[in-house]
């Protein structure tokens, strides 16, 4: 399901933990939405994807980014800062999905203009429910840029 647009919602998941990536993919797969999920395993790969460089030259622009904060190399904070400071990327909603409950991470992320900050539940059922809620909000309730 999508609002006013027949093409699948393009989602970029930036996640280095294979178990969390798999859980997220499974939770999204269990939703009713038409989507195409792309995975970047670190910050550098995410930025190559977003700038459509190298092997990502022909990828679609994401409608939504799900971003882990704790990434190897270029971490999620740096990725978020670069996305939100770029005039062409800054309008893409970024949902920070993290295990961090640190107030400084929360404030820093919102200071960089994250659109949401969501803690990853440890329990699988709660994790699935959280992902479904995030998808419901960003696809059915909110209007994504370029998808009116």
PDB file of C-alpha atoms in Angstrom:
ATOM      1  CA  UNK A   1       0.000   0.000   0.000  1.00  0.00           C
ATOM      2  CA  UNK A   2       1.249   3.469  -0.824  1.00  0.00           C
ATOM      3  CA  UNK A   3      -0.323   6.903  -0.819  1.00  0.00           C
ATOM      4  CA  UNK A   4      -1.004   8.426  -4.216  1.00  0.00           C
ATOM      5  CA  UNK A   5       1.872   6.634  -5.870  1.00  0.00           C
ATOM      6  CA  UNK A   6       1.836   3.186  -7.421  1.00  0.00           C
ATOM      7  CA  UNK A   7       5.577   2.567  -7.174  1.00  0.00           C
ATOM      8  CA  UNK A   8       6.950   0.686  -4.162  1.00  0.00           C
ATOM      9  CA  UNK A   9       8.283   2.736  -1.271  1.00  0.00           C
ATOM     10  CA  UNK A  10      12.086   2.795  -1.484  1.00  0.00           C
ATOM     11  CA  UNK A  11      13.658   2.105   1.917  1.00  0.00           C
ATOM     12  CA  UNK A  12      17.366   2.272   2.690  1.00  0.00           C
ATOM     13  CA  UNK A  13      18.295   0.278   5.781  1.00  0.00           C
ATOM     14  CA  UNK A  14      21.730   1.205   7.120  1.00  0.00           C
ATOM     15  CA  UNK A  15      22.634  -1.578   9.531  1.00  0.00           C
ATOM     16  CA  UNK A  16      25.925  -3.383  10.181  1.00  0.00           C
ATOM     17  CA  UNK A  17      24.552  -6.101  12.466  1.00  0.00           C
ATOM     18  CA  UNK A  18      23.384  -9.028  10.272  1.00  0.00           C
ATOM     19  CA  UNK A  19      20.918 -10.249  12.924  1.00  0.00           C
ATOM     20  CA  UNK A  20      19.293  -6.803  13.268  1.00  0.00           C
ATOM     21  CA  UNK A  21      19.228  -6.391   9.474  1.00  0.00           C
ATOM     22  CA  UNK A  22      17.515  -9.771   9.094  1.00  0.00           C
ATOM     23  CA  UNK A  23      14.978  -8.981  11.848  1.00  0.00           C
ATOM     24  CA  UNK A  24      14.186  -5.642  10.233  1.00  0.00           C
ATOM     25  CA  UNK A  25      13.810  -7.212   6.789  1.00  0.00           C
ATOM     26  CA  UNK A  26      11.494  -9.899   8.186  1.00  0.00           C
ATOM     27  CA  UNK A  27       9.390  -7.369  10.091  1.00  0.00           C
ATOM     28  CA  UNK A  28       8.998  -5.157   7.020  1.00  0.00           C
ATOM     29  CA  UNK A  29       8.184  -8.189   4.869  1.00  0.00           C
ATOM     30  CA  UNK A  30       5.278  -8.948   7.234  1.00  0.00           C
ATOM     31  CA  UNK A  31       3.664  -5.555   6.527  1.00  0.00           C
ATOM     32  CA  UNK A  32       1.089  -4.851   3.831  1.00  0.00           C
ATOM     33  CA  UNK A  33       3.164  -2.186   2.127  1.00  0.00           C
ATOM     34  CA  UNK A  34       4.659  -2.291  -1.339  1.00  0.00           C
ATOM     35  CA  UNK A  35       8.314  -1.578  -0.777  1.00  0.00           C
ATOM     36  CA  UNK A  36      11.803  -2.195  -2.064  1.00  0.00           C
ATOM     37  CA  UNK A  37      14.383  -2.569   0.691  1.00  0.00           C
ATOM     38  CA  UNK A  38      18.034  -1.725   0.102  1.00  0.00           C
ATOM     39  CA  UNK A  39      20.728  -2.584   2.644  1.00  0.00           C
ATOM     40  CA  UNK A  40      23.930  -0.663   3.351  1.00  0.00           C
ATOM     41  CA  UNK A  41      26.208  -2.321   5.901  1.00  0.00           C
ATOM     42  CA  UNK A  42      28.169   0.780   6.897  1.00  0.00           C
ATOM     43  CA  UNK A  43      28.161   4.541   6.593  1.00  0.00           C
ATOM     44  CA  UNK A  44      30.437   4.721   3.574  1.00  0.00           C
ATOM     45  CA  UNK A  45      28.236   2.298   1.643  1.00  0.00           C
ATOM     46  CA  UNK A  46      25.136   4.285   2.641  1.00  0.00           C
ATOM     47  CA  UNK A  47      26.623   7.496   1.290  1.00  0.00           C
ATOM     48  CA  UNK A  48      27.723   5.794  -1.954  1.00  0.00           C
ATOM     49  CA  UNK A  49      24.144   4.554  -2.312  1.00  0.00           C
ATOM     50  CA  UNK A  50      22.663   7.988  -1.623  1.00  0.00           C
ATOM     51  CA  UNK A  51      25.057   9.741  -4.011  1.00  0.00           C
ATOM     52  CA  UNK A  52      24.498   6.941  -6.568  1.00  0.00           C
ATOM     53  CA  UNK A  53      28.206   6.247  -6.926  1.00  0.00           C
ATOM     54  CA  UNK A  54      29.973   3.163  -8.307  1.00  0.00           C
ATOM     55  CA  UNK A  55      27.847   0.021  -8.118  1.00  0.00           C
ATOM     56  CA  UNK A  56      24.923   2.164  -6.951  1.00  0.00           C
ATOM     57  CA  UNK A  57      24.809   4.367 -10.074  1.00  0.00           C
ATOM     58  CA  UNK A  58      21.316   3.181 -11.033  1.00  0.00           C
ATOM     59  CA  UNK A  59      19.629   2.793  -7.646  1.00  0.00           C
ATOM     60  CA  UNK A  60      16.458   4.757  -6.875  1.00  0.00           C
ATOM     61  CA  UNK A  61      16.414   7.586  -4.377  1.00  0.00           C
ATOM     62  CA  UNK A  62      15.143   6.303  -1.028  1.00  0.00           C
ATOM     63  CA  UNK A  63      11.810   7.584   0.257  1.00  0.00           C
ATOM     64  CA  UNK A  64      12.823   6.642   3.809  1.00  0.00           C
ATOM     65  CA  UNK A  65      16.102   5.838   5.579  1.00  0.00           C
ATOM     66  CA  UNK A  66      16.319   3.556   8.616  1.00  0.00           C
ATOM     67  CA  UNK A  67      19.679   4.351  10.192  1.00  0.00           C
ATOM     68  CA  UNK A  68      21.611   2.580  12.930  1.00  0.00           C
ATOM     69  CA  UNK A  69      23.844   4.938  14.934  1.00  0.00           C
ATOM     70  CA  UNK A  70      26.639   2.556  15.829  1.00  0.00           C
ATOM     71  CA  UNK A  71      28.310   1.678  12.538  1.00  0.00           C
ATOM     72  CA  UNK A  72      31.934   0.813  11.787  1.00  0.00           C
ATOM     73  CA  UNK A  73      33.999   3.500  10.084  1.00  0.00           C
ATOM     74  CA  UNK A  74      31.673   6.381   9.265  1.00  0.00           C
ATOM     75  CA  UNK A  75      29.111   6.030  12.042  1.00  0.00           C
ATOM     76  CA  UNK A  76      25.416   6.832  11.911  1.00  0.00           C
ATOM     77  CA  UNK A  77      25.888  10.268  13.444  1.00  0.00           C
ATOM     78  CA  UNK A  78      28.235  11.237  10.622  1.00  0.00           C
ATOM     79  CA  UNK A  79      25.867   9.758   8.040  1.00  0.00           C
ATOM     80  CA  UNK A  80      22.943  11.686   9.520  1.00  0.00           C
ATOM     81  CA  UNK A  81      24.955  14.925   9.562  1.00  0.00           C
ATOM     82  CA  UNK A  82      25.966  14.496   5.920  1.00  0.00           C
ATOM     83  CA  UNK A  83      22.444  13.621   4.755  1.00  0.00           C
ATOM     84  CA  UNK A  84      20.806  16.518   6.533  1.00  0.00           C
ATOM     85  CA  UNK A  85      23.436  19.043   5.412  1.00  0.00           C
ATOM     86  CA  UNK A  86      23.068  18.045   1.745  1.00  0.00           C
ATOM     87  CA  UNK A  87      20.544  20.134  -0.155  1.00  0.00           C
ATOM     88  CA  UNK A  88      19.518  17.165  -2.344  1.00  0.00           C
ATOM     89  CA  UNK A  89      19.289  14.544   0.417  1.00  0.00           C
ATOM     90  CA  UNK A  90      18.126  16.590   3.392  1.00  0.00           C
ATOM     91  CA  UNK A  91      14.417  16.128   2.687  1.00  0.00           C
ATOM     92  CA  UNK A  92      14.615  12.324   2.948  1.00  0.00           C
ATOM     93  CA  UNK A  93      13.145  11.284   6.309  1.00  0.00           C
ATOM     94  CA  UNK A  94      15.694   9.541   8.519  1.00  0.00           C
ATOM     95  CA  UNK A  95      14.525   7.283  11.320  1.00  0.00           C
ATOM     96  CA  UNK A  96      17.332   6.491  13.731  1.00  0.00           C
ATOM     97  CA  UNK A  97      16.977   2.882  14.938  1.00  0.00           C
ATOM     98  CA  UNK A  98      19.375   2.241  17.768  1.00  0.00           C
ATOM     99  CA  UNK A  99      20.037   0.339  20.950  1.00  0.00           C
ATOM    100  CA  UNK A 100      21.408   3.542  22.486  1.00  0.00           C
ATOM    101  CA  UNK A 101      19.292   5.014  25.246  1.00  0.00           C
ATOM    102  CA  UNK A 102      21.871   7.725  25.938  1.00  0.00           C
ATOM    103  CA  UNK A 103      20.265  11.150  26.220  1.00  0.00           C
ATOM    104  CA  UNK A 104      23.262  12.669  24.423  1.00  0.00           C
ATOM    105  CA  UNK A 105      22.655  10.430  21.373  1.00  0.00           C
ATOM    106  CA  UNK A 106      18.979  11.341  21.334  1.00  0.00           C
ATOM    107  CA  UNK A 107      19.634  15.084  21.586  1.00  0.00           C
ATOM    108  CA  UNK A 108      22.510  14.945  19.116  1.00  0.00           C
ATOM    109  CA  UNK A 109      20.385  13.040  16.567  1.00  0.00           C
ATOM    110  CA  UNK A 110      17.495  15.471  16.823  1.00  0.00           C
ATOM    111  CA  UNK A 111      19.972  18.345  16.691  1.00  0.00           C
ATOM    112  CA  UNK A 112      21.124  16.960  13.337  1.00  0.00           C
ATOM    113  CA  UNK A 113      17.454  16.930  12.220  1.00  0.00           C
ATOM    114  CA  UNK A 114      16.683  13.220  12.548  1.00  0.00           C
ATOM    115  CA  UNK A 115      12.987  12.742  11.845  1.00  0.00           C
ATOM    116  CA  UNK A 116      12.556  10.065  14.539  1.00  0.00           C
ATOM    117  CA  UNK A 117      14.668   8.363  17.181  1.00  0.00           C
ATOM    118  CA  UNK A 118      13.522   4.844  18.020  1.00  0.00           C
ATOM    119  CA  UNK A 119      15.093   2.398  20.461  1.00  0.00           C
ATOM    120  CA  UNK A 120      15.384  -1.178  19.191  1.00  0.00           C
ATOM    121  CA  UNK A 121      13.571  -3.519  21.580  1.00  0.00           C
ATOM    122  CA  UNK A 122      15.459  -6.685  22.483  1.00  0.00           C
ATOM    123  CA  UNK A 123      12.307  -8.824  22.377  1.00  0.00           C
ATOM    124  CA  UNK A 124      11.597 -10.060  18.827  1.00  0.00           C
ATOM    125  CA  UNK A 125       7.815  -9.518  19.005  1.00  0.00           C
ATOM    126  CA  UNK A 126       8.259  -5.978  20.326  1.00  0.00           C
ATOM    127  CA  UNK A 127      10.882  -5.349  17.626  1.00  0.00           C
ATOM    128  CA  UNK A 128       8.427  -6.493  14.925  1.00  0.00           C
ATOM    129  CA  UNK A 129       5.676  -4.315  16.389  1.00  0.00           C
ATOM    130  CA  UNK A 130       8.023  -1.317  16.472  1.00  0.00           C
ATOM    131  CA  UNK A 131       9.031  -1.774  12.813  1.00  0.00           C
ATOM    132  CA  UNK A 132       5.391  -2.160  11.774  1.00  0.00           C
ATOM    133  CA  UNK A 133       4.499   1.022  13.679  1.00  0.00           C
ATOM    134  CA  UNK A 134       7.361   2.937  12.034  1.00  0.00           C
ATOM    135  CA  UNK A 135       6.261   1.722   8.601  1.00  0.00           C
ATOM    136  CA  UNK A 136       2.606   2.511   9.302  1.00  0.00           C
ATOM    137  CA  UNK A 137       3.449   6.046  10.354  1.00  0.00           C
ATOM    138  CA  UNK A 138       5.863   6.885   7.549  1.00  0.00           C
ATOM    139  CA  UNK A 139       3.903   5.228   4.746  1.00  0.00           C
ATOM    140  CA  UNK A 140       0.226   5.575   5.695  1.00  0.00           C
ATOM    141  CA  UNK A 141       0.028   8.554   8.024  1.00  0.00           C
ATOM    142  CA  UNK A 142       2.859  10.858   6.985  1.00  0.00           C
ATOM    143  CA  UNK A 143       3.332  12.124   3.435  1.00  0.00           C
ATOM    144  CA  UNK A 144       6.801  11.290   2.142  1.00  0.00           C
ATOM    145  CA  UNK A 145       8.511  13.826  -0.123  1.00  0.00           C
ATOM    146  CA  UNK A 146       7.821  13.052  -3.781  1.00  0.00           C
ATOM    147  CA  UNK A 147       4.938  10.658  -2.985  1.00  0.00           C
ATOM    148  CA  UNK A 148       1.782  12.804  -3.003  1.00  0.00           C
TER     149      UNK A 148
END
